[in-house]
XYZ file of C-alpha atoms in Angstrom:
73
model
C 2.131 5.767 15.344
C 1.512 3.433 12.440
C 2.551 -0.181 12.518
C 4.011 -1.834 9.399
C 1.054 -4.201 9.134
C -1.580 -1.437 9.127
C -3.539 -0.605 5.992
C -4.304 3.101 6.221
C -6.602 5.178 4.040
C -5.949 8.929 4.004
C -8.780 11.138 2.755
C -7.590 14.620 1.786
C -10.998 16.298 1.969
C -13.572 14.490 4.038
C -16.665 16.656 3.704
C -19.417 15.040 5.834
C -18.562 11.772 7.581
C -21.255 9.856 5.715
C -19.617 10.755 2.386
C -16.393 9.066 3.541
C -18.352 6.009 4.699
C -20.186 5.836 1.373
C -16.954 6.118 -0.621
C -15.353 3.318 1.364
C -18.167 0.961 0.416
C -16.848 -2.570 0.045
C -13.285 -1.500 0.865
C -13.941 -0.479 4.466
C -12.865 -3.844 5.877
C -9.529 -3.563 4.063
C -8.356 -0.623 6.169
C -7.275 -0.780 9.809
C -7.331 2.994 10.051
C -8.936 5.895 8.185
C -7.440 9.376 8.571
C -9.543 12.262 7.296
C -8.305 15.802 6.685
C -11.181 18.307 6.793
C -10.515 21.975 7.584
C -14.108 23.199 7.255
C -15.685 23.386 10.743
C -19.148 22.909 9.229
C -18.331 19.197 8.781
C -16.491 18.475 12.056
C -19.550 17.569 14.129
C -20.446 14.754 11.708
C -17.242 12.931 12.755
C -17.966 13.122 16.480
C -19.024 9.466 16.828
C -17.149 8.006 13.868
C -14.275 5.553 13.983
C -12.193 7.811 11.713
C -9.302 9.982 12.853
C -10.261 13.549 11.972
C -7.504 16.099 11.452
C -9.019 19.568 11.348
C -6.536 20.923 8.838
C -6.112 21.108 5.091
C -3.384 19.435 3.088
C -1.392 21.119 0.352
C 1.463 20.404 -2.043
C 4.061 22.317 -0.028
C 4.848 23.112 3.580
C 3.321 26.569 3.981
C 0.518 28.541 5.568
C -2.344 29.765 3.382
C -5.548 31.653 4.180
C -8.664 29.508 4.395
C -12.069 30.936 3.571
C -15.461 29.288 4.093
C -18.234 30.420 1.794
C -21.697 31.082 3.239
C -23.052 28.920 0.394
C-alpha cells in the first residue's frame, strides 16, 4: 500500500541492481520507495540484498499475456 506522502520511483526494466542504483544518482534521497520490474531471472539475484522492491514480471501497454524469451547472449 502506498501512502499519499510517498515519493515512488517505478523502473520498468531494472537490469542489474547496480544499474538502477547508478541511474538514481543524486535523486535517490528523493524517493521513499523504488519498485523495479525485471522479468529476466538472470538479474534477480542482484536484487537479493537491495532496498528496492523487485517484481519479477514485465510491464506492457495492455493487460495481456505474452511469451517471454531470454537470449543466451
